[in-house]
Short mmCIF file of C-alpha atoms in Angstrom, two decimals:
data_model
loop_
_atom_site.label_atom_id
_atom_site.label_comp_id
_atom_site.label_asym_id
_atom_site.label_seq_id
_atom_site.Cartn_x
_atom_site.Cartn_y
_atom_site.Cartn_z
CA MET D 614 -2.76 68.53 10.99
CA SER D 615 -4.86 68.37 7.83
CA ARG D 616 -4.81 65.07 5.97
CA ILE D 617 -6.09 65.66 2.48
CA SER D 618 -5.28 62.83 0.13
CA PRO D 619 -4.04 63.55 -3.41
CA TYR D 620 -6.04 60.48 -4.48
CA LYS D 621 -9.74 60.38 -5.30
CA THR D 622 -10.22 56.68 -4.59
CA ALA D 623 -8.39 53.70 -3.14
CA ARG D 624 -8.84 50.32 -4.83
CA CYS D 625 -7.59 46.84 -4.09
CA ILE D 626 -6.66 43.87 -6.22
CA LEU D 627 -7.83 40.93 -4.15
CA TYR D 628 -6.12 37.82 -5.45
CA ARG D 629 -5.93 34.10 -4.79
CA ASP D 630 -3.72 31.77 -6.76
CA GLU D 631 -3.73 33.46 -10.16
CA GLU D 632 -7.26 34.89 -10.04
CA TYR D 633 -8.36 38.43 -9.30
CA LEU D 634 -11.64 39.68 -7.85
CA LEU D 635 -13.50 42.25 -9.92
CA ALA D 636 -16.83 43.85 -9.11
CA VAL D 637 -19.58 45.78 -10.83
CA HIS D 638 -20.31 48.77 -8.62
CA SER D 639 -23.90 49.97 -8.51
CA SER D 640 -22.73 53.52 -9.22
CA PHE D 641 -21.60 52.26 -12.65
CA TRP D 642 -25.13 51.10 -13.48
CA GLY D 643 -25.93 54.33 -15.34
CA VAL D 644 -23.75 53.22 -18.25
CA ARG D 645 -25.23 51.15 -21.06
CA ARG D 646 -23.58 47.95 -19.91
CA ARG D 647 -21.90 46.67 -16.80
CA ARG D 648 -18.24 47.41 -16.35
CA TRP D 649 -15.93 45.46 -14.06
CA GLY D 650 -13.63 47.28 -11.66
CA LEU D 651 -11.54 46.79 -8.56
CA PRO D 652 -13.26 46.87 -5.19
CA GLY D 653 -12.76 50.02 -3.16
CA GLY D 654 -14.02 53.55 -3.34
CA GLN D 655 -13.86 57.18 -2.29
CA ILE D 656 -11.31 58.35 0.24
CA GLU D 657 -13.09 60.30 2.97
CA TRP D 658 -11.74 63.50 4.47
CA GLY D 659 -8.95 62.78 6.96
CA GLU D 660 -8.55 59.20 5.75
CA SER D 661 -5.37 57.78 4.28
CA PRO D 662 -5.70 55.68 1.11
CA ASP D 663 -4.90 52.44 2.97
CA GLU D 664 -7.48 53.24 5.66
CA ALA D 665 -10.03 53.97 2.94
CA VAL D 666 -9.44 50.74 1.04
CA ARG D 667 -9.67 48.66 4.23
CA ARG D 668 -12.94 50.40 5.16
CA GLU D 669 -14.36 49.94 1.68
CA LEU D 670 -13.43 46.23 1.60
CA GLU D 671 -15.15 45.69 4.94
CA GLU D 672 -18.25 47.64 3.84
CA GLU D 673 -18.55 46.10 0.38
CA LEU D 674 -17.30 42.55 0.90
CA SER D 675 -17.17 41.97 4.68
CA VAL D 676 -13.47 41.10 4.45
CA TYR D 677 -10.54 42.39 6.46
CA VAL D 678 -7.09 42.49 4.92
CA PRO D 679 -4.28 42.97 7.44
CA ASP D 680 -1.52 43.32 4.85
CA LEU D 681 -1.65 45.56 1.81
CA LEU D 682 0.92 45.72 -0.96
CA GLU D 683 1.07 49.15 -2.60
CA ILE D 684 0.81 48.79 -6.37
CA GLY D 685 0.79 52.48 -7.26
CA ALA D 686 -1.25 55.42 -8.47
CA PHE D 687 -3.20 55.33 -11.72
CA HIS D 688 -4.88 58.14 -13.66
CA TYR D 689 -8.56 58.03 -14.52
CA LYS D 690 -10.84 60.96 -15.38
CA LYS D 691 -8.26 63.60 -14.43
CA SER D 692 -7.76 62.13 -10.95
CA LEU D 693 -5.28 59.84 -9.25
CA HIS D 694 -6.47 56.54 -7.83
CA MET D 695 -4.29 54.52 -5.43
CA VAL D 696 -4.24 50.77 -5.96
CA TYR D 697 -3.19 48.16 -3.42
CA ALA D 698 -3.21 44.38 -3.50
CA ALA D 699 -3.95 41.75 -0.88
CA GLU D 700 -4.11 37.99 -0.96
CA LEU D 701 -7.54 36.76 0.04
CA LEU D 702 -7.69 33.17 1.19
CA GLU D 703 -11.10 33.27 2.86
CA PRO D 704 -14.22 32.86 0.73
CA ILE D 705 -16.54 35.81 0.24
CA GLY D 706 -19.83 34.76 1.72
CA GLU D 707 -21.89 37.90 1.31
CA TRP D 708 -21.40 41.31 -0.18
CA ASP D 709 -23.28 44.57 0.01
CA ASP D 710 -25.60 44.30 -2.98
CA SER D 711 -26.58 47.95 -2.64
CA GLU D 712 -22.95 48.79 -3.56
CA LEU D 713 -21.96 45.83 -5.73
CA LEU D 714 -24.22 44.34 -8.37
CA GLU D 715 -21.93 41.42 -9.11
CA ILE D 716 -18.53 40.02 -8.16
CA GLY D 717 -16.37 37.44 -9.90
CA TRP D 718 -12.94 35.85 -9.95
CA PHE D 719 -11.02 36.22 -13.23
CA ASP D 720 -7.65 35.00 -14.40
CA GLN D 721 -5.41 37.43 -16.31
CA ASP D 722 -6.52 36.12 -19.71
CA ALA D 723 -10.16 36.84 -18.79
CA VAL D 724 -9.23 40.35 -17.58
CA GLU D 725 -7.43 40.91 -20.90
CA GLU D 726 -10.63 39.86 -22.70
CA LEU D 727 -12.66 42.31 -20.59
CA ALA D 728 -10.17 45.04 -21.48
CA ALA D 729 -10.41 44.19 -25.20
CA ASP D 730 -14.22 44.36 -24.93
CA THR D 731 -14.00 47.72 -23.10
CA ALA D 732 -15.77 46.06 -20.18
CA LEU D 733 -13.37 47.37 -17.52
CA HIS D 734 -14.55 50.41 -15.62
CA ALA D 735 -11.41 52.53 -15.43
CA ALA D 736 -9.16 50.74 -17.95
CA TYR D 737 -6.23 50.70 -15.48
CA GLU D 738 -7.33 47.45 -13.82
CA LEU D 739 -5.32 45.28 -16.23
CA ASP D 740 -2.22 47.49 -15.85
CA ALA D 741 -2.55 47.25 -12.07
CA ILE D 742 -2.82 43.44 -12.23
CA ARG D 743 0.25 43.28 -14.47
CA ALA D 744 2.12 45.50 -11.98
CA LEU D 745 1.07 43.18 -9.15
CA ASN D 746 2.35 40.15 -11.05
CA GLN D 747 5.70 41.89 -11.58
CA LYS D 748 5.93 42.57 -7.85
CA LEU D 749 5.04 38.93 -7.11
CA ASP D 750 7.61 37.82 -9.72
CA ARG D 751 5.18 35.85 -11.87
#
């Protein structure tokens, strides 16, 4: 059975309290200034989106998330990108600095400021966070 995903990437909103983890991926470095995006990445052949996002989170941030909440698919550059969310209570000690140049925790107001400054990578990050907050009823 062939498992080809309709999604190009799988991303995850890692959250704690009312803060969200964003990262600057090294592959974004070619742009004039750093842009913040959700952790995650390419879905490999034969991988489901949830398998891909778990793998990417382990590779990039050394974290394992047992439970994922599906947020939905978002369009960016003529492709679909699946977004999940997971609560992260453990601290992030190290991350793969060959993949991520910087990570940071932001509240929704700060993410809105990044969006207004066009400092979000794909521009759907804020919409995904708003969708998460609707699902969490906050």
